[in-house]
Amino acid sequence: MARVGFKKTYPAGAFDAAAMQTLFGHIKTYVTNAGFNILLDTANGIDFIRAGLSAGTAHDDAPHWAFSMQDGGSVSIFAHPVYGANYLDAHAYANASLILSPDLVTPPSPKITILFAADGEAGWWWMHGTEEDQTSSTGVKMRFTAAGVTSRRYPSDTHQGLCARYGIWKAWGAWYPPYAKNEYGVINPSPWTGTWSPFGEGWSFNGRRHVGSPLPRMAVPQFPNRDTGISACILGEFNEILILTDGYAQEEVVMPGWIAMTGSEKDQPYAVPAPERFDVL
């Protein structure tokens, strides 16, 4: 089975270091079950590449990821897009991004729900976390969002070496490829590039619709674009991310095989591919 997923809910006060350690184990298990080629598997890390690709593959279009767990007083989980042998290799590009930590939640922690899905054959994964928020009309707000996604290479685009066509996307607009060249030809492995859609820049409050809109529900492509000097190239649209208007309810199906993700009124709704069901852990 290539596409798998789980759902885990933590009651108020339970999202702590022990929860992180257990959650990291679940993520490793589901990455393996998704059919990725596992390159490294240690107590504190897992490095994996799309199914069918061998160790040592380094290619712009070959999705390669890692998750690591770090204990710096409180346990945190990082995701890495990887270009090279593995995320620990000194010669590899591996742009680390914090995706889960109790430090990102105001104590005492509210009720938190984590959704995770992965597809080893397609090469993607994503995680969506919400926390309980009584001030939101949905009852929740986005707290953790991260997705290991690929971007489409159009037929006219034959230029490799400008930027990896995969990276970590976050719902507030940042996209972290493992590397990209800037306008001077210098390879930058960090920090990030921006995103945009026909609704606007990815980090802005751009999914709201007019109350009387005849198009209450829309899904549009999301694109990487240049930001913070990491890249001078504009790439094709993402394969695994769609940006939505706010006309979608929490976890509503957008189209067959996709699921809508919303939070509070200030969170940008988006959609990602999903398994037929999520295992409730």
C-alpha atoms as a printed R data frame, in Angstrom:
    type eleno elety resid chain resno       x      y       z
1   ATOM     1    CA   MET     A     1   0.000  0.000   0.000
2   ATOM     2    CA   ALA     A     2   1.650  3.220  -1.168
3   ATOM     3    CA   ARG     A     3  -0.631  5.843   0.395
4   ATOM     4    CA   VAL     A     4  -1.082  5.690   4.172
5   ATOM     5    CA   GLY     A     5  -2.037  8.044   6.979
6   ATOM     6    CA   PHE     A     6  -2.814  8.376  10.665
7   ATOM     7    CA   LYS     A     7  -4.701 10.692  12.986
8   ATOM     8    CA   LYS     A     8  -3.634 11.260  16.585
9   ATOM     9    CA   THR     A     9  -5.356 13.499  19.132
10  ATOM    10    CA   TYR     A    10  -3.685 14.667  22.333
11  ATOM    11    CA   PRO     A    11  -5.903 15.866  25.191
12  ATOM    12    CA   ALA     A    12  -5.162 19.170  26.886
13  ATOM    13    CA   GLY     A    13  -1.839 19.125  28.712
14  ATOM    14    CA   ALA     A    14  -0.565 15.970  26.982
15  ATOM    15    CA   PHE     A    15   1.485 17.465  24.134
16  ATOM    16    CA   ASP     A    16   4.906 17.114  25.768
17  ATOM    17    CA   ALA     A    17   8.344 15.542  25.252
18  ATOM    18    CA   ALA     A    18   7.025 12.006  25.716
19  ATOM    19    CA   ALA     A    19   4.316 12.688  23.129
20  ATOM    20    CA   MET     A    20   6.989 13.877  20.678
21  ATOM    21    CA   GLN     A    21   9.014 10.703  21.101
22  ATOM    22    CA   THR     A    22   5.976  8.511  20.491
23  ATOM    23    CA   LEU     A    23   4.844 10.647  17.564
24  ATOM    24    CA   PHE     A    24   8.278 10.385  15.971
25  ATOM    25    CA   GLY     A    25   7.973  6.604  16.130
26  ATOM    26    CA   HIS     A    26   4.591  6.760  14.403
27  ATOM    27    CA   ILE     A    27   5.988  8.976  11.642
28  ATOM    28    CA   LYS     A    28   8.871  6.568  11.026
29  ATOM    29    CA   THR     A    29   6.487  3.611  10.877
30  ATOM    30    CA   TYR     A    30   4.162  5.270   8.374
31  ATOM    31    CA   VAL     A    31   7.022  6.484   6.182
32  ATOM    32    CA   THR     A    32   8.182  2.876   5.986
33  ATOM    33    CA   ASN     A    33   4.657  1.569   5.354
34  ATOM    34    CA   ALA     A    34   4.223  4.121   2.542
35  ATOM    35    CA   GLY     A    35   6.834  2.253   0.515
36  ATOM    36    CA   PHE     A    36   9.682  4.773   0.466
37  ATOM    37    CA   ASN     A    37  13.205  3.441   0.003
38  ATOM    38    CA   ILE     A    38  14.664  3.841   3.510
39  ATOM    39    CA   LEU     A    39  18.320  4.926   3.378
40  ATOM    40    CA   LEU     A    40  18.991  5.542   7.085
41  ATOM    41    CA   ASP     A    41  16.991  4.445  10.126
42  ATOM    42    CA   THR     A    42  18.350  5.377  13.549
43  ATOM    43    CA   ALA     A    43  16.843  6.148  16.950
44  ATOM    44    CA   ASN     A    44  16.824  9.870  16.150
45  ATOM    45    CA   GLY     A    45  16.436  9.974  12.383
46  ATOM    46    CA   ILE     A    46  15.064  8.429   9.225
47  ATOM    47    CA   ASP     A    47  16.234  9.284   5.700
48  ATOM    48    CA   PHE     A    48  14.172  8.121   2.730
49  ATOM    49    CA   ILE     A    49  13.792  8.558  -1.003
50  ATOM    50    CA   ARG     A    50  10.973  7.890  -3.462
51  ATOM    51    CA   ALA     A    51  10.294  4.217  -4.152
52  ATOM    52    CA   GLY     A    52  12.360  2.771  -6.974
53  ATOM    53    CA   LEU     A    53  15.322  5.106  -6.465
54  ATOM    54    CA   SER     A    54  18.599  3.761  -5.134
55  ATOM    55    CA   ALA     A    55  20.921  5.071  -2.453
56  ATOM    56    CA   GLY     A    56  23.228  7.798  -3.730
57  ATOM    57    CA   THR     A    57  20.657  9.211  -6.153
58  ATOM    58    CA   ALA     A    58  20.966 12.993  -6.332
59  ATOM    59    CA   HIS     A    59  18.687 14.511  -8.936
60  ATOM    60    CA   ASP     A    60  16.513 17.638  -9.129
61  ATOM    61    CA   ASP     A    61  13.394 15.546  -9.711
62  ATOM    62    CA   ALA     A    62  14.062 12.778  -7.147
63  ATOM    63    CA   PRO     A    63  12.146 13.546  -3.904
64  ATOM    64    CA   HIS     A    64  14.432 12.774  -0.967
65  ATOM    65    CA   TRP     A    65  13.536 13.517   2.657
66  ATOM    66    CA   ALA     A    66  14.529 12.983   6.259
67  ATOM    67    CA   PHE     A    67  12.968 13.418   9.688
68  ATOM    68    CA   SER     A    68  15.095 13.935  12.776
69  ATOM    69    CA   MET     A    69  14.325 14.213  16.472
70  ATOM    70    CA   GLN     A    70  16.381 16.496  18.682
71  ATOM    71    CA   ASP     A    71  16.368 16.870  22.449
72  ATOM    72    CA   GLY     A    72  17.356 20.344  23.524
73  ATOM    73    CA   GLY     A    73  15.516 20.383  26.815
74  ATOM    74    CA   SER     A    74  12.231 19.698  25.057
75  ATOM    75    CA   VAL     A    75  11.965 17.216  22.209
76  ATOM    76    CA   SER     A    76  11.502 18.692  18.716
77  ATOM    77    CA   ILE     A    77  11.010 17.100  15.290
78  ATOM    78    CA   PHE     A    78  12.625 18.489  12.143
79  ATOM    79    CA   ALA     A    79  12.019 17.705   8.475
80  ATOM    80    CA   HIS     A    80  14.753 17.907   5.833
81  ATOM    81    CA   PRO     A    81  14.561 18.015   2.040
82  ATOM    82    CA   VAL     A    82  17.756 16.248   0.995
83  ATOM    83    CA   TYR     A    83  19.944 16.542  -2.100
84  ATOM    84    CA   GLY     A    84  22.834 14.103  -1.772
85  ATOM    85    CA   ALA     A    85  23.633 10.799  -0.084
86  ATOM    86    CA   ASN     A    86  21.646 11.448   3.111
87  ATOM    87    CA   TYR     A    87  20.828 14.283   5.494
88  ATOM    88    CA   LEU     A    88  23.889 13.571   7.659
89  ATOM    89    CA   ASP     A    89  26.381 13.601   4.777
90  ATOM    90    CA   ALA     A    90  28.718 16.603   4.919
91  ATOM    91    CA   HIS     A    91  28.453 17.115   1.148
92  ATOM    92    CA   ALA     A    92  24.656 16.949   0.962
93  ATOM    93    CA   TYR     A    93  22.217 19.853   0.986
94  ATOM    94    CA   ALA     A    94  19.611 19.293   3.693
95  ATOM    95    CA   ASN     A    95  17.569 22.366   4.579
96  ATOM    96    CA   ALA     A    96  16.314 21.652   8.138
97  ATOM    97    CA   SER     A    97  12.867 22.914   9.118
98  ATOM    98    CA   LEU     A    98  11.253 22.661  12.560
99  ATOM    99    CA   ILE     A    99   7.801 21.068  12.195
100 ATOM   100    CA   LEU     A   100   6.795 19.837  15.668
101 ATOM   101    CA   SER     A   101   7.695 20.988  19.162
102 ATOM   102    CA   PRO     A   102   5.931 21.601  22.486
103 ATOM   103    CA   ASP     A   103   7.821 24.916  22.515
104 ATOM   104    CA   LEU     A   104   5.569 26.107  19.672
105 ATOM   105    CA   VAL     A   105   2.479 25.745  21.867
106 ATOM   106    CA   THR     A   106   1.561 28.142  24.673
107 ATOM   107    CA   PRO     A   107   1.458 26.146  27.931
108 ATOM   108    CA   PRO     A   108  -0.572 24.462  29.174
109 ATOM   109    CA   SER     A   109  -1.059 22.754  25.819
110 ATOM   110    CA   PRO     A   110  -4.640 22.700  24.490
111 ATOM   111    CA   LYS     A   111  -6.200 19.721  22.758
112 ATOM   112    CA   ILE     A   112  -4.081 19.039  19.657
113 ATOM   113    CA   THR     A   113  -4.815 16.830  16.640
114 ATOM   114    CA   ILE     A   114  -2.138 15.668  14.210
115 ATOM   115    CA   LEU     A   115  -2.839 14.242  10.741
116 ATOM   116    CA   PHE     A   116  -0.020 12.628   8.774
117 ATOM   117    CA   ALA     A   117  -0.039 11.058   5.296
118 ATOM   118    CA   ALA     A   118   2.606  9.744   2.907
119 ATOM   119    CA   ASP     A   119   2.920  8.075  -0.494
120 ATOM   120    CA   GLY     A   120   6.236  6.380  -1.236
121 ATOM   121    CA   GLU     A   121   5.514  5.762  -4.907
122 ATOM   122    CA   ALA     A   122   4.650  9.395  -5.614
123 ATOM   123    CA   GLY     A   123   7.334 10.646  -3.197
124 ATOM   124    CA   TRP     A   124   5.302 13.023  -0.996
125 ATOM   125    CA   TRP     A   125   4.295 13.351   2.653
126 ATOM   126    CA   TRP     A   126   2.443 15.948   4.702
127 ATOM   127    CA   MET     A   127   1.515 16.738   8.281
128 ATOM   128    CA   HIS     A   128  -1.292 18.988   9.508
129 ATOM   129    CA   GLY     A   129  -1.758 19.884  13.162
130 ATOM   130    CA   THR     A   130  -4.518 21.932  14.766
131 ATOM   131    CA   GLU     A   131  -5.073 23.107  18.313
132 ATOM   132    CA   GLU     A   132  -8.366 23.745  20.007
133 ATOM   133    CA   ASP     A   133  -9.411 27.408  19.825
134 ATOM   134    CA   GLN     A   134 -12.794 28.505  21.092
135 ATOM   135    CA   THR     A   135 -12.413 31.924  19.446
136 ATOM   136    CA   SER     A   136 -12.404 30.346  15.968
137 ATOM   137    CA   SER     A   137 -15.639 29.563  14.125
138 ATOM   138    CA   THR     A   138 -14.230 26.093  13.336
139 ATOM   139    CA   GLY     A   139 -13.179 25.493  16.940
140 ATOM   140    CA   VAL     A   140  -9.527 25.081  15.927
141 ATOM   141    CA   LYS     A   141  -6.582 26.957  14.450
142 ATOM   142    CA   MET     A   142  -3.573 25.694  12.506
143 ATOM   143    CA   ARG     A   143  -0.538 25.140  14.698
144 ATOM   144    CA   PHE     A   144   1.693 22.757  12.715
145 ATOM   145    CA   THR     A   145   1.682 22.487   8.919
146 ATOM   146    CA   ALA     A   146   4.400 21.003   6.745
147 ATOM   147    CA   ALA     A   147   4.369 19.092   3.477
148 ATOM   148    CA   GLY     A   148   7.115 17.414   1.500
149 ATOM   149    CA   VAL     A   149   5.945 18.275  -2.006
150 ATOM   150    CA   THR     A   150   7.163 18.251  -5.587
151 ATOM   151    CA   SER     A   151   6.768 20.930  -8.237
152 ATOM   152    CA   ARG     A   152   5.859 20.332 -11.848
153 ATOM   153    CA   ARG     A   153   8.499 20.632 -14.542
154 ATOM   154    CA   TYR     A   154   6.840 21.976 -17.660
155 ATOM   155    CA   PRO     A   155   7.776 20.444 -21.061
156 ATOM   156    CA   SER     A   156   9.634 23.590 -22.098
157 ATOM   157    CA   ASP     A   157  11.701 23.566 -18.889
158 ATOM   158    CA   THR     A   158  14.857 21.535 -19.485
159 ATOM   159    CA   HIS     A   159  17.174 23.432 -17.145
160 ATOM   160    CA   GLN     A   160  18.308 21.355 -14.227
161 ATOM   161    CA   GLY     A   161  20.657 22.616 -11.553
162 ATOM   162    CA   LEU     A   162  18.750 25.846 -10.843
163 ATOM   163    CA   CYS     A   163  16.653 24.503  -8.007
164 ATOM   164    CA   ALA     A   164  15.516 21.141  -6.705
165 ATOM   165    CA   ARG     A   165  11.927 20.392  -7.745
166 ATOM   166    CA   TYR     A   166  10.935 19.259  -4.269
167 ATOM   167    CA   GLY     A   167  10.954 20.829  -0.847
168 ATOM   168    CA   ILE     A   168   9.030 21.452   2.361
169 ATOM   169    CA   TRP     A   169   6.006 23.743   2.038
170 ATOM   170    CA   LYS     A   170   4.352 25.427   4.998
171 ATOM   171    CA   ALA     A   171   0.858 26.887   5.030
172 ATOM   172    CA   TRP     A   172   2.136 30.367   5.894
173 ATOM   173    CA   GLY     A   173   3.897 30.692   2.564
174 ATOM   174    CA   ALA     A   174   7.464 29.456   2.915
175 ATOM   175    CA   TRP     A   175   8.920 26.722   0.697
176 ATOM   176    CA   TYR     A   176  12.227 25.080   1.626
177 ATOM   177    CA   PRO     A   177  13.957 23.310  -1.260
178 ATOM   178    CA   PRO     A   178  17.249 21.561  -0.429
179 ATOM   179    CA   TYR     A   179  19.071 24.107  -2.589
180 ATOM   180    CA   ALA     A   180  18.552 26.833  -5.180
181 ATOM   181    CA   LYS     A   181  20.825 29.170  -7.110
182 ATOM   182    CA   ASN     A   182  20.487 32.907  -6.676
183 ATOM   183    CA   GLU     A   183  20.787 35.487  -9.452
184 ATOM   184    CA   TYR     A   184  24.588 35.386  -9.193
185 ATOM   185    CA   GLY     A   185  24.786 31.631  -9.708
186 ATOM   186    CA   VAL     A   186  25.610 30.942  -6.068
187 ATOM   187    CA   ILE     A   187  24.054 27.788  -4.609
188 ATOM   188    CA   ASN     A   188  22.071 28.557  -1.448
189 ATOM   189    CA   PRO     A   189  20.926 25.691   0.781
190 ATOM   190    CA   SER     A   190  18.864 28.077   2.928
191 ATOM   191    CA   PRO     A   191  16.731 29.729   4.073
192 ATOM   192    CA   TRP     A   192  13.612 29.504   1.840
193 ATOM   193    CA   THR     A   193  11.698 30.815  -1.129
194 ATOM   194    CA   GLY     A   194   8.206 32.263  -1.149
195 ATOM   195    CA   THR     A   195   4.986 30.983  -2.703
196 ATOM   196    CA   TRP     A   196   2.098 32.547  -4.548
197 ATOM   197    CA   SER     A   197  -1.246 31.627  -6.051
198 ATOM   198    CA   PRO     A   198  -3.914 33.470  -8.077
199 ATOM   199    CA   PHE     A   199  -5.314 34.422  -4.649
200 ATOM   200    CA   GLY     A   200  -2.099 36.220  -3.732
201 ATOM   201    CA   GLU     A   201   1.123 35.588  -1.828
202 ATOM   202    CA   GLY     A   202   1.152 32.473   0.285
203 ATOM   203    CA   TRP     A   203   1.735 34.202   3.614
204 ATOM   204    CA   SER     A   204  -1.076 36.740   3.282
205 ATOM   205    CA   PHE     A   205  -4.708 36.436   4.353
206 ATOM   206    CA   ASN     A   206  -5.897 35.668   0.853
207 ATOM   207    CA   GLY     A   207  -8.478 32.899   0.966
208 ATOM   208    CA   ARG     A   208 -11.436 35.033   2.046
209 ATOM   209    CA   ARG     A   209 -14.350 35.346  -0.356
210 ATOM   210    CA   HIS     A   210 -16.966 38.046  -0.631
211 ATOM   211    CA   VAL     A   211 -20.116 37.179   1.310
212 ATOM   212    CA   GLY     A   212 -22.218 37.265  -1.858
213 ATOM   213    CA   SER     A   213 -19.686 35.483  -4.062
214 ATOM   214    CA   PRO     A   214 -21.254 33.187  -6.704
215 ATOM   215    CA   LEU     A   215 -18.096 31.065  -6.457
216 ATOM   216    CA   PRO     A   216 -18.059 30.063  -2.789
217 ATOM   217    CA   ARG     A   217 -15.571 27.254  -3.340
218 ATOM   218    CA   MET     A   218 -12.476 27.461  -5.473
219 ATOM   219    CA   ALA     A   219  -9.199 25.555  -5.658
220 ATOM   220    CA   VAL     A   220  -6.239 27.089  -7.477
221 ATOM   221    CA   PRO     A   221  -2.598 26.058  -8.032
222 ATOM   222    CA   GLN     A   222   0.183 27.086  -5.681
223 ATOM   223    CA   PHE     A   223   3.538 28.151  -7.137
224 ATOM   224    CA   PRO     A   224   7.036 28.648  -5.741
225 ATOM   225    CA   ASN     A   225   8.576 32.028  -6.448
226 ATOM   226    CA   ARG     A   226  11.701 33.974  -5.585
227 ATOM   227    CA   ASP     A   227  12.050 35.288  -2.060
228 ATOM   228    CA   THR     A   228  14.856 36.105   0.409
229 ATOM   229    CA   GLY     A   229  17.499 35.693  -2.284
230 ATOM   230    CA   ILE     A   230  17.469 31.901  -2.363
231 ATOM   231    CA   SER     A   231  16.505 31.579  -6.023
232 ATOM   232    CA   ALA     A   232  16.280 33.600  -9.183
233 ATOM   233    CA   CYS     A   233  14.163 30.976 -10.965
234 ATOM   234    CA   ILE     A   234  10.388 30.673 -11.098
235 ATOM   235    CA   LEU     A   235   9.272 27.064 -11.036
236 ATOM   236    CA   GLY     A   236   6.185 25.117 -12.045
237 ATOM   237    CA   GLU     A   237   3.150 24.648  -9.846
238 ATOM   238    CA   PHE     A   238   3.133 22.236  -6.938
239 ATOM   239    CA   ASN     A   239   1.770 18.752  -7.602
240 ATOM   240    CA   GLU     A   240   0.484 18.142  -4.079
241 ATOM   241    CA   ILE     A   241  -0.796 21.525  -2.875
242 ATOM   242    CA   LEU     A   242  -3.903 23.484  -3.852
243 ATOM   243    CA   ILE     A   243  -4.922 26.799  -2.265
244 ATOM   244    CA   LEU     A   244  -8.594 27.158  -1.383
245 ATOM   245    CA   THR     A   245 -11.115 29.829  -0.608
246 ATOM   246    CA   ASP     A   246 -12.662 29.707   2.847
247 ATOM   247    CA   GLY     A   247 -15.735 27.946   1.444
248 ATOM   248    CA   TYR     A   248 -14.490 24.576   2.657
249 ATOM   249    CA   ALA     A   249 -15.366 22.935   5.947
250 ATOM   250    CA   GLN     A   250 -12.740 21.202   8.075
251 ATOM   251    CA   GLU     A   251 -11.504 18.031   6.366
252 ATOM   252    CA   GLU     A   252 -14.054 18.246   3.548
253 ATOM   253    CA   VAL     A   253 -13.177 16.386   0.348
254 ATOM   254    CA   VAL     A   254 -12.107 18.814  -2.381
255 ATOM   255    CA   MET     A   255 -12.016 16.249  -5.181
256 ATOM   256    CA   PRO     A   256 -11.524 12.476  -5.253
257 ATOM   257    CA   GLY     A   257  -8.290 11.636  -3.438
258 ATOM   258    CA   TRP     A   258  -7.851 15.115  -1.889
259 ATOM   259    CA   ILE     A   259  -8.777 16.633   1.468
260 ATOM   260    CA   ALA     A   260  -9.352 20.239   2.552
261 ATOM   261    CA   MET     A   261  -7.423 21.679   5.489
262 ATOM   262    CA   THR     A   262  -8.728 24.748   7.287
263 ATOM   263    CA   GLY     A   263  -8.187 26.359  10.645
264 ATOM   264    CA   SER     A   264  -9.228 29.725  11.998
265 ATOM   265    CA   GLU     A   265 -10.342 32.721   9.961
266 ATOM   266    CA   LYS     A   266  -6.714 33.849   9.782
267 ATOM   267    CA   ASP     A   267  -5.403 30.556   8.360
268 ATOM   268    CA   GLN     A   268  -5.075 30.028   4.605
269 ATOM   269    CA   PRO     A   269  -7.192 26.989   3.602
270 ATOM   270    CA   TYR     A   270  -5.354 24.473   1.456
271 ATOM   271    CA   ALA     A   271  -5.797 20.962   0.075
272 ATOM   272    CA   VAL     A   272  -3.519 17.945  -0.151
273 ATOM   273    CA   PRO     A   273  -3.855 14.361  -1.470
274 ATOM   274    CA   ALA     A   274  -4.975 11.889   1.166
275 ATOM   275    CA   PRO     A   275  -5.419  8.158   1.758
276 ATOM   276    CA   GLU     A   276  -8.868  6.575   1.707
277 ATOM   277    CA   ARG     A   277  -8.777  6.490   5.499
278 ATOM   278    CA   PHE     A   278  -6.616  7.625   8.401
279 ATOM   279    CA   ASP     A   279  -5.686  5.134  11.091
280 ATOM   280    CA   VAL     A   280  -6.835  6.568  14.419
281 ATOM   281    CA   LEU     A   281  -4.013  6.022  16.886
